[in-house]
XYZ file of C-alpha atoms in Angstrom:
646
model
C -62.584 4.844 23.838
C -60.944 1.427 24.160
C -59.178 0.227 27.294
C -55.836 0.589 25.512
C -56.436 4.155 24.328
C -57.799 5.224 27.693
C -54.864 3.815 29.675
C -52.094 4.947 27.340
C -53.476 8.497 27.490
C -52.723 8.687 31.228
C -49.950 7.784 33.653
C -49.886 4.227 34.841
C -52.462 3.632 37.619
C -51.373 4.037 41.259
C -53.988 1.582 42.462
C -55.778 -1.433 41.092
C -58.996 0.466 41.789
C -58.054 3.095 39.194
C -59.109 1.047 36.176
C -61.911 -1.215 35.031
C -60.913 -4.240 33.008
C -62.556 -4.804 29.604
C -64.430 -7.848 28.380
C -65.416 -9.233 24.984
C -63.367 -6.729 22.983
C -61.546 -7.502 19.744
C -58.343 -9.243 20.828
C -55.880 -11.423 18.910
C -57.038 -15.068 19.129
C -55.100 -18.005 20.536
C -53.702 -20.688 18.201
C -55.675 -23.872 17.711
C -52.852 -25.940 19.242
C -49.658 -24.641 20.855
C -47.787 -27.700 19.530
C -47.902 -25.922 16.170
C -45.789 -23.060 17.549
C -42.032 -22.498 17.738
C -40.995 -20.304 20.668
C -37.976 -17.998 20.884
C -36.825 -16.765 24.309
C -34.799 -13.595 24.844
C -33.749 -11.251 27.635
C -34.660 -7.806 26.272
C -31.554 -6.133 27.747
C -29.331 -8.582 25.859
C -31.068 -8.802 22.486
C -31.191 -5.574 20.446
C -31.073 -1.800 20.855
C -32.124 -1.228 17.236
C -28.795 0.422 16.337
C -27.044 -2.518 14.720
C -26.679 -0.554 11.489
C -24.135 1.642 13.324
C -21.962 -1.374 14.189
C -20.194 -3.941 12.021
C -21.206 -7.564 11.794
C -18.896 -9.611 14.007
C -15.916 -11.134 12.203
C -15.831 -14.580 13.802
C -12.517 -15.483 12.185
C -10.755 -12.431 13.645
C -12.385 -11.832 17.009
C -9.533 -9.654 18.249
C -10.655 -6.987 15.776
C -13.733 -6.581 17.958
C -11.862 -6.279 21.241
C -11.196 -2.541 21.466
C -8.958 -0.877 24.018
C -10.563 1.056 26.851
C -9.923 4.710 27.789
C -6.787 5.841 29.603
C -4.583 3.419 27.711
C -6.195 0.280 29.159
C -5.859 -2.747 26.903
C -8.646 -5.290 26.488
C -9.286 -7.224 29.705
C -11.561 -10.253 29.915
C -12.263 -9.643 33.597
C -13.724 -6.248 32.635
C -15.851 -7.885 29.933
C -17.074 -10.450 32.483
C -17.799 -7.725 35.050
C -19.880 -5.906 32.455
C -21.949 -9.020 31.754
C -22.577 -9.824 35.385
C -23.492 -6.464 36.831
C -24.653 -4.070 34.168
C -27.523 -3.291 31.865
C -26.293 -3.456 28.267
C -28.976 -1.335 26.624
C -31.401 -3.605 24.773
C -34.872 -2.105 24.292
C -38.396 -2.983 23.219
C -37.941 -0.841 20.110
C -34.793 -2.809 19.377
C -36.725 -6.056 19.642
C -39.403 -4.654 17.345
C -36.718 -3.877 14.758
C -35.713 -7.567 14.752
C -39.143 -9.132 14.219
C -38.280 -10.035 10.613
C -35.032 -11.669 11.758
C -36.990 -13.853 14.186
C -39.835 -14.477 11.743
C -37.511 -15.663 8.990
C -35.952 -18.125 11.420
C -39.331 -19.864 11.521
C -40.293 -18.692 15.004
C -44.001 -18.137 15.643
C -44.029 -16.864 19.256
C -41.512 -14.753 21.195
C -41.115 -15.241 24.945
C -39.838 -11.905 26.245
C -37.996 -11.818 29.581
C -39.537 -9.571 32.279
C -40.044 -5.963 31.151
C -41.542 -4.511 34.348
C -39.935 -1.640 36.252
C -36.972 -2.613 38.450
C -35.406 -0.707 41.326
C -33.423 2.092 39.713
C -30.472 1.837 42.105
C -29.930 -1.882 41.455
C -28.407 -3.386 38.315
C -31.152 -6.012 37.991
C -31.140 -6.167 34.190
C -32.660 -9.660 34.160
C -35.990 -8.211 35.299
C -36.991 -10.697 38.005
C -37.050 -8.210 40.921
C -40.075 -5.993 40.213
C -40.569 -2.576 41.835
C -43.624 -1.463 39.849
C -45.972 -4.184 38.631
C -47.921 -1.756 36.402
C -45.056 -0.047 34.568
C -42.437 -0.882 31.941
C -38.845 -0.329 33.019
C -37.690 2.960 31.451
C -34.466 1.326 30.293
C -36.584 -0.857 27.994
C -39.002 1.867 26.901
C -42.623 2.669 27.649
C -45.986 0.962 27.876
C -46.673 2.370 24.408
C -43.512 0.652 23.130
C -44.729 -2.668 24.502
C -48.170 -2.240 22.945
C -46.515 -1.330 19.635
C -44.273 -4.431 19.818
C -47.231 -6.765 20.284
C -49.227 -5.060 17.518
C -46.334 -5.267 15.040
C -45.702 -8.879 15.997
C -49.345 -9.758 15.378
C -49.186 -8.105 11.960
C -46.400 -10.577 11.131
C -48.370 -13.524 12.583
C -46.034 -13.674 15.571
C -47.288 -14.059 19.123
C -45.805 -12.508 22.273
C -45.458 -14.318 25.611
C -44.554 -12.151 28.606
C -42.425 -13.389 31.507
C -44.215 -12.738 34.825
C -43.537 -13.182 38.542
C -46.183 -13.465 41.235
C -44.488 -15.183 44.178
C -42.013 -12.387 44.942
C -41.137 -8.745 44.355
C -37.815 -6.951 44.209
C -36.000 -5.736 47.335
C -38.303 -2.759 47.842
C -37.963 -2.702 51.645
C -35.543 -3.711 54.389
C -36.026 -5.442 57.712
C -36.098 -3.549 61.033
C -32.669 -2.288 62.230
C -32.543 -4.693 65.206
C -33.197 -7.816 63.089
C -30.717 -10.655 63.794
C -28.377 -10.897 60.835
C -29.074 -7.377 59.632
C -31.570 -5.358 57.634
C -30.971 -7.039 54.256
C -30.404 -10.775 54.731
C -31.434 -12.132 58.124
C -31.319 -15.922 58.516
C -34.461 -17.916 57.829
C -37.111 -18.170 60.521
C -40.234 -20.317 60.591
C -41.998 -17.277 62.031
C -41.619 -13.723 60.768
C -39.403 -10.693 61.346
C -40.505 -7.117 61.940
C -40.929 -4.935 58.861
C -38.418 -2.087 58.649
C -38.504 0.636 56.009
C -39.544 1.125 52.437
C -36.688 2.093 50.125
C -36.473 5.321 48.176
C -35.361 5.937 44.624
C -31.671 5.408 45.473
C -32.121 2.625 47.985
C -32.317 4.904 51.020
C -34.808 4.071 53.822
C -37.888 6.301 53.843
C -40.130 6.787 56.856
C -43.442 7.340 55.070
C -45.390 5.150 52.674
C -44.134 5.357 49.063
C -45.265 8.479 47.209
C -43.314 8.698 43.949
C -43.143 5.980 41.306
C -39.523 5.110 42.163
C -40.170 4.595 45.890
C -41.243 1.382 47.569
C -43.487 -0.866 45.491
C -46.501 -0.263 43.257
C -49.472 -0.538 42.999
C -50.599 0.653 46.441
C -52.241 -2.666 47.236
C -48.763 -4.187 47.630
C -47.715 -1.594 50.235
C -48.820 -3.572 53.270
C -46.116 -5.203 55.401
C -48.190 -8.360 55.788
C -48.116 -8.903 52.026
C -44.638 -10.376 52.619
C -43.481 -13.504 54.462
C -40.644 -11.568 56.144
C -38.977 -14.921 56.874
C -35.401 -14.005 55.959
C -33.115 -15.719 53.504
C -33.435 -19.499 53.581
C -32.527 -22.570 51.564
C -34.485 -22.626 48.308
C -34.050 -26.392 48.115
C -35.241 -27.212 51.630
C -38.712 -28.549 52.261
C -41.140 -31.106 50.861
C -42.881 -30.352 47.580
C -46.265 -31.158 49.121
C -45.737 -28.946 52.199
C -47.509 -25.578 51.709
C -45.265 -24.019 54.387
C -41.967 -25.429 53.120
C -38.895 -23.267 53.652
C -38.327 -22.828 49.915
C -41.808 -21.284 49.657
C -41.200 -18.624 52.349
C -37.616 -17.546 51.732
C -36.267 -14.299 50.370
C -33.479 -14.732 47.830
C -30.582 -12.272 47.404
C -32.420 -9.047 46.447
C -35.950 -10.449 46.245
C -38.821 -10.339 48.751
C -41.248 -13.267 49.017
C -45.003 -12.616 48.980
C -47.285 -14.055 51.659
C -49.921 -15.217 49.211
C -52.311 -16.253 51.994
C -52.745 -12.577 52.900
C -56.338 -11.512 52.059
C -56.836 -10.388 48.455
C -53.105 -10.485 47.652
C -53.305 -13.300 45.101
C -56.312 -11.627 43.463
C -54.471 -8.305 43.373
C -51.404 -9.815 41.724
C -53.628 -11.540 39.183
C -55.333 -8.217 38.485
C -51.920 -6.648 37.752
C -51.329 -9.226 35.040
C -54.874 -9.022 33.699
C -54.083 -5.340 33.181
C -51.143 -6.294 30.958
C -53.228 -8.757 28.938
C -55.878 -6.093 28.341
C -53.346 -3.362 27.584
C -50.933 -5.236 25.320
C -53.022 -8.050 23.758
C -50.195 -10.491 24.598
C -50.763 -14.192 23.971
C -49.403 -15.964 27.024
C -47.319 -15.856 30.187
C -44.221 -17.731 31.235
C -44.622 -17.942 35.023
C -41.395 -17.637 36.995
C -40.687 -19.766 40.107
C -44.027 -21.580 40.002
C -42.664 -24.277 42.316
C -42.437 -21.642 45.063
C -46.199 -21.311 45.392
C -48.556 -24.032 46.605
C -50.588 -26.195 44.256
C -53.769 -24.367 45.279
C -52.234 -20.931 44.714
C -50.905 -22.014 41.322
C -54.274 -23.462 40.334
C -56.191 -20.364 41.464
C -53.835 -17.859 39.839
C -53.647 -19.743 36.545
C -57.382 -20.350 36.558
C -58.366 -16.702 36.934
C -55.865 -15.626 34.261
C -57.197 -18.276 31.867
C -60.815 -17.230 32.469
C -60.124 -13.530 32.025
C -58.267 -14.122 28.761
C -61.025 -16.412 27.501
C -63.568 -13.636 28.091
C -61.462 -11.409 25.832
C -61.587 -14.030 23.088
C -58.250 -15.730 23.836
C -59.576 -19.258 24.234
C -56.182 -20.821 25.045
C -54.021 -18.125 26.609
C -50.695 -19.939 27.022
C -49.428 -20.474 30.570
C -46.092 -22.248 30.930
C -44.484 -22.663 34.327
C -40.892 -22.709 35.510
C -40.810 -25.552 38.028
C -37.312 -26.140 39.406
C -36.235 -29.379 41.005
C -36.338 -31.815 38.109
C -38.782 -33.630 35.873
C -40.790 -35.132 38.759
C -41.633 -31.690 40.145
C -42.669 -30.462 36.708
C -45.027 -33.386 36.160
C -46.431 -33.034 39.688
C -47.454 -29.418 39.081
C -48.896 -30.257 35.686
C -50.954 -33.056 37.186
C -52.274 -31.031 40.132
C -52.842 -27.680 38.432
C -54.449 -29.507 35.504
C -55.867 -27.635 32.540
C -55.227 -24.268 34.178
C -51.543 -24.731 33.248
C -50.644 -25.523 29.632
C -47.102 -26.764 30.060
C -43.902 -26.814 32.078
C -40.429 -25.862 30.900
C -38.132 -28.870 30.493
C -35.289 -27.392 32.550
C -34.600 -30.562 34.543
C -32.959 -33.809 33.538
C -34.459 -33.727 30.042
C -32.486 -30.612 29.069
C -29.172 -32.178 30.068
C -29.985 -35.452 28.326
C -31.025 -33.579 25.188
C -27.643 -31.845 25.132
C -25.641 -35.035 25.550
C -27.642 -37.135 23.082
C -27.384 -34.395 20.433
C -23.594 -34.406 20.842
C -23.383 -38.186 20.556
C -22.197 -38.534 24.148
C -25.195 -40.475 25.459
C -27.443 -43.216 24.115
C -30.615 -41.921 22.419
C -32.914 -43.709 24.851
C -31.615 -41.458 27.649
C -33.605 -38.671 26.013
C -36.445 -40.578 24.384
C -37.276 -42.560 27.537
C -38.326 -39.225 29.012
C -41.441 -39.416 26.860
C -43.154 -41.995 29.045
C -46.584 -42.907 27.604
C -47.759 -43.952 31.049
C -47.644 -40.355 32.269
C -49.488 -38.787 29.371
C -53.024 -37.420 29.489
C -55.577 -40.066 28.371
C -52.740 -42.558 27.952
C -51.709 -41.251 24.518
C -48.053 -40.422 24.023
C -49.128 -38.017 21.291
C -50.770 -35.714 23.839
C -47.756 -35.433 26.133
C -46.462 -32.942 23.581
C -49.003 -30.424 24.837
C -47.516 -30.401 28.341
C -43.840 -29.680 27.843
C -41.776 -26.835 26.401
C -38.463 -28.215 25.193
C -35.332 -26.302 26.257
C -31.779 -26.734 24.917
C -30.186 -23.448 26.030
C -31.580 -20.857 28.419
C -30.490 -17.968 30.636
C -30.076 -19.997 33.854
C -29.157 -23.663 33.293
C -30.474 -24.582 36.738
C -29.084 -28.108 36.281
C -25.529 -28.745 35.136
C -22.792 -26.479 33.846
C -23.680 -22.905 32.990
C -22.470 -22.847 29.397
C -24.303 -22.858 26.092
C -24.495 -25.960 23.914
C -22.055 -24.466 21.398
C -19.408 -23.657 24.030
C -18.129 -27.219 23.692
C -19.400 -28.118 20.230
C -17.554 -29.935 17.489
C -18.595 -27.434 14.790
C -20.388 -24.140 14.234
C -23.535 -26.043 13.284
C -23.557 -28.976 15.731
C -26.170 -27.081 17.748
C -28.715 -27.892 15.054
C -28.589 -31.527 16.218
C -30.064 -30.374 19.505
C -32.576 -28.075 17.821
C -33.646 -30.921 15.487
C -34.474 -33.037 18.522
C -36.448 -30.103 19.929
C -38.366 -29.345 16.752
C -39.277 -32.889 15.805
C -39.936 -34.676 19.097
C -42.975 -34.312 21.328
C -43.453 -30.893 22.889
C -43.433 -27.190 22.132
C -39.876 -26.245 21.069
C -38.219 -23.126 22.486
C -35.040 -21.681 20.952
C -32.944 -19.377 23.148
C -31.679 -16.159 21.577
C -28.224 -16.710 20.131
C -28.561 -20.477 19.720
C -29.195 -19.858 16.023
C -25.872 -17.970 15.937
C -24.024 -20.704 17.878
C -23.066 -18.279 20.655
C -20.364 -19.901 22.744
C -18.488 -17.373 24.863
C -14.802 -16.581 24.305
C -12.628 -19.069 22.465
C -11.264 -21.876 24.704
C -7.783 -20.355 24.807
C -9.180 -17.206 26.450
C -11.388 -18.845 29.065
C -8.461 -19.098 31.472
C -9.092 -15.417 32.238
C -12.583 -16.295 33.498
C -12.244 -18.184 36.821
C -16.007 -18.688 37.095
C -16.401 -20.132 33.586
C -19.069 -22.886 33.658
C -20.203 -21.644 37.097
C -21.774 -18.243 36.401
C -24.929 -17.705 34.365
C -23.471 -14.455 32.987
C -21.892 -16.479 30.159
C -25.356 -17.539 29.029
C -26.372 -13.911 28.528
C -24.174 -12.299 25.878
C -25.671 -9.205 24.232
C -26.309 -10.093 20.596
C -26.330 -6.466 19.455
C -22.715 -5.946 20.514
C -22.843 -2.823 22.724
C -19.684 -0.737 22.894
C -20.218 -0.070 26.624
C -22.776 -1.035 29.275
C -24.877 1.438 31.224
C -23.429 3.020 34.334
C -24.227 1.397 37.648
C -27.470 2.174 39.444
C -29.574 5.286 38.899
C -26.835 6.883 36.772
C -27.368 4.100 34.242
C -30.792 5.491 33.389
C -29.016 8.231 31.463
C -25.378 7.378 30.757
C -22.979 4.635 29.633
C -19.895 3.481 31.514
C -16.934 4.236 29.261
C -14.599 2.271 31.551
C -16.126 -1.110 30.766
C -16.547 -2.866 27.413
C -19.978 -4.006 26.337
C -20.818 -7.649 26.936
C -20.840 -8.558 23.261
C -20.850 -12.039 21.684
C -17.782 -14.308 21.831
C -15.980 -12.077 24.318
C -16.117 -8.908 22.198
C -17.633 -5.426 22.228
C -18.951 -3.170 19.483
C -19.991 -5.759 16.863
C -23.362 -7.498 16.463
C -24.053 -11.087 15.392
C -27.436 -10.950 13.616
C -26.227 -13.032 10.681
C -29.014 -14.739 8.670
C -26.396 -16.634 6.621
C -24.829 -18.314 9.647
C -24.672 -22.127 9.227
C -26.896 -22.723 12.261
C -29.463 -20.050 11.364
C -29.847 -21.361 7.802
C -30.401 -24.947 8.938
C -32.825 -24.043 11.744
C -34.884 -21.891 9.372
C -35.162 -24.808 6.927
C -36.137 -27.233 9.690
C -38.805 -24.878 11.051
C -40.256 -24.413 7.563
C -40.621 -28.180 7.063
C -42.158 -28.531 10.519
C -44.759 -25.952 9.559
C -45.500 -27.714 6.266
C -46.246 -31.194 7.639
C -48.695 -31.680 10.555
C -47.266 -35.143 11.205
C -44.045 -33.507 12.425
C -45.920 -31.461 15.027
C -48.866 -33.606 16.035
C -47.950 -37.203 15.254
C -47.262 -40.059 17.635
C -43.574 -40.668 18.321
C -41.449 -43.827 18.146
C -37.725 -44.204 18.669
C -36.736 -46.645 15.900
C -34.451 -49.653 15.977
C -31.353 -49.274 13.820
C -28.885 -51.680 12.252
C -25.335 -50.848 11.175
C -24.092 -53.385 8.582
C -20.623 -51.838 8.522
C -20.198 -52.775 12.191
C -22.148 -56.055 11.859
C -24.749 -54.675 14.267
C -28.209 -56.129 13.537
C -31.586 -54.651 14.427
C -32.385 -54.972 18.097
C -31.072 -51.787 19.677
C -32.349 -48.223 19.731
C -28.966 -46.893 18.802
C -25.591 -46.244 20.353
C -24.113 -42.899 21.308
C -22.431 -41.180 18.391
C -24.325 -43.109 15.727
C -27.445 -42.538 13.628
C -30.572 -41.776 15.660
C -33.833 -42.607 13.921
C -37.324 -41.833 15.152
C -40.735 -41.649 13.503
C -43.718 -39.351 13.839
C -46.946 -41.053 12.757
C -50.257 -39.326 12.056
C -53.008 -41.534 10.637
C -51.431 -43.130 7.522
C -48.444 -40.754 7.335
C -45.018 -41.622 8.654
C -42.155 -39.155 8.822
C -38.765 -40.686 9.600
C -36.308 -38.327 11.262
C -32.639 -39.264 10.916
C -29.875 -37.515 12.858
C -26.146 -38.174 12.664
C -25.236 -37.590 16.305
C -21.498 -37.871 15.670
C -19.774 -34.502 15.857
C -17.001 -35.086 13.317
C -17.585 -38.203 11.192
C -20.084 -39.396 8.580
C -22.559 -42.020 9.733
C -25.142 -44.279 8.075
C -27.543 -46.999 9.211
C -30.656 -48.960 8.453
C -33.681 -47.449 10.202
C -36.843 -49.414 10.928
C -40.152 -48.116 9.526
C -43.789 -49.170 9.968
C -44.411 -52.059 7.531
C -48.164 -51.474 7.566
C -47.755 -47.898 6.380
C -44.831 -48.602 4.041
C -45.131 -51.780 1.935
C -41.928 -53.434 0.811
C -40.549 -51.827 -2.389
C -42.552 -48.658 -1.813
C -40.497 -45.518 -1.288
C -40.133 -42.586 1.040
C -39.187 -39.094 -0.140
C -36.453 -36.944 1.373
C -38.088 -33.603 2.213
C -35.189 -32.151 4.214
C -31.430 -32.566 4.134
C -29.699 -29.931 6.263
C -26.341 -30.538 4.598
C -27.880 -29.649 1.238
C -29.694 -26.611 2.670
C -26.375 -25.207 3.862
C -24.456 -26.090 0.686
C -26.187 -25.464 -2.632
C -23.437 -27.418 -4.406
C -24.116 -30.486 -2.276
C -23.370 -33.795 -4.059
C -23.796 -36.237 -1.174
C -26.500 -38.870 -0.671
C -30.209 -38.305 -0.114
C -30.703 -35.014 -1.890
C -34.087 -33.438 -1.309
C -36.917 -34.904 -3.401
C -34.916 -38.098 -3.927
C -36.499 -41.465 -3.110
C -35.385 -44.131 -0.639
C -36.806 -47.611 -1.108
C -38.405 -49.536 1.723
C -36.570 -52.862 2.063
C -36.950 -55.954 4.219
C -34.589 -57.977 6.381
C -35.805 -60.936 8.454
C -39.337 -59.568 8.356
C -38.256 -56.048 9.356
C -39.104 -53.118 7.061
C -36.424 -50.454 6.902
C -34.866 -47.659 4.882
C -31.152 -47.652 4.128
C -29.484 -44.362 5.071
C -26.177 -43.816 3.323
C -23.455 -42.075 5.364
C -24.433 -38.440 5.963
C -22.119 -35.718 7.328
C -21.551 -35.043 11.002
C -24.414 -33.362 12.891
C -26.640 -33.281 9.821
C -30.296 -34.197 9.699
C -32.739 -35.816 7.251
C -36.502 -36.197 7.104
C -38.173 -38.808 4.880
C -41.956 -38.934 4.429
C -44.172 -41.580 2.851
C -46.816 -39.079 1.653
C -44.885 -35.950 0.645
């Protein structure tokens, strides 16, 4: 009997001693190079419940049709919609996600990063999944361990990989401090020492005197039920302390309803790693996104990542993907990548690069503000091609740690401008990650309605609309395990409830799917060296000599051996733009030609009659010794790719 069959035939283990991990079984292999992948990130509660066929597709032109009245004669209220999105589970499930694998696959995605699915405290509305109560169980609101295994198996059948979101520096609020603790039992102020442990919490958040007995009490597995597993340092400042200080305040602090682990406690780090080895062996998943990696020391990060990598390799997963969330900006990300080394594949670009990507794509910032982030001097072995292995590119996500907490499309010039940002993700160095709903240009309520939302741009709830359009959220706390709250609307897309937005014909979805298909077809677009190209704009009498101005054509090349692919983006949100774009004269002799292999304007409009139709040729010309291609004016926020060896 295999490990999977044996463990699914019984209840989840109470202790880490209750199972033996497998080795050298038949597991799904890792990809040859993660730069070939396109990631898609989703929060399972906000993605799909699998019942979209019972709801209409959202009518984006008449959003009020999807704003139903509430019981007892209550008219639609945006504060109720916002309350639903902040505090309640909406009802997305693993089975719902499984039902949408074709939708994701057809977008061109190759790997799905699934937000945390582990069991949360039943009495808290912690739908996001980052406060774990049981590290060896799936939250019942999402489904079962069997559902998760089924999801991964079905994904693998479709050549999709699954990356699970994990946490090993903290647990949920599974206990409270002693009653006499200064500041109270829940949130005492930070101390450089430690406070006395109080009580474990029961299934409804009540203190219990004994050690946890049932699955909803305290924390599981049993190895985590020692008071000294936790720092017990109170709630501190998560930004205070030096990055190189192993005892920094940000590494010892509880946060809201989370409890920080004391990872120096004997065997604790090994025990947490064993929890996640269990999930690799059980589900056959392909990687982990590691939450709050900055909040553990370099040594702890290196040891945890190393043992996970080695275990997966012994199962036949030679490059199990580990990508870390490292808050605090690009410097912190690079520092962890340098110190942890090959035990960590990549870091998420959630710092300055994400904000610059947004602004450059909207034509509000010069291209070099983004492209200068690819500094060859920092890359492994000095090759700016290899830096692409170390970063996962982010445009939208569920937090927006830096900057305003709104999606790209919330202040976009069109329903497809977001593809300018995705084009930069897909065709510059790194592993691109698309956030669920970006392909549908999710944007929150229309600008005229945002006045009802006083925390607009300040709360991350507006990054987390439920794509499946629930009619109502779950009830609060334990009651939500069984019933919906009829007094609140579901937190549906664009400030609605009861209508889904899985629309494969949406202008953004269609363009992204075409871009991902071309990326898959040409290795140069995934693996090639990268050069931001000089441009000239004859119409404005601007000669070569600049890397572009904000709101104009952005040109960059990917070069692999003798192949050059020229990527051309009109970064202006409303007007046509053209330019001359420099190319490599050694690879493209004068009077040779390059072939247009992608034109997003044509992809979205089969009757397209504009310039540079796909399969057309563009001649390589010369001006003052500079080889270039002449790009005729292309529509706002549209994108071209020209290749010399199509």
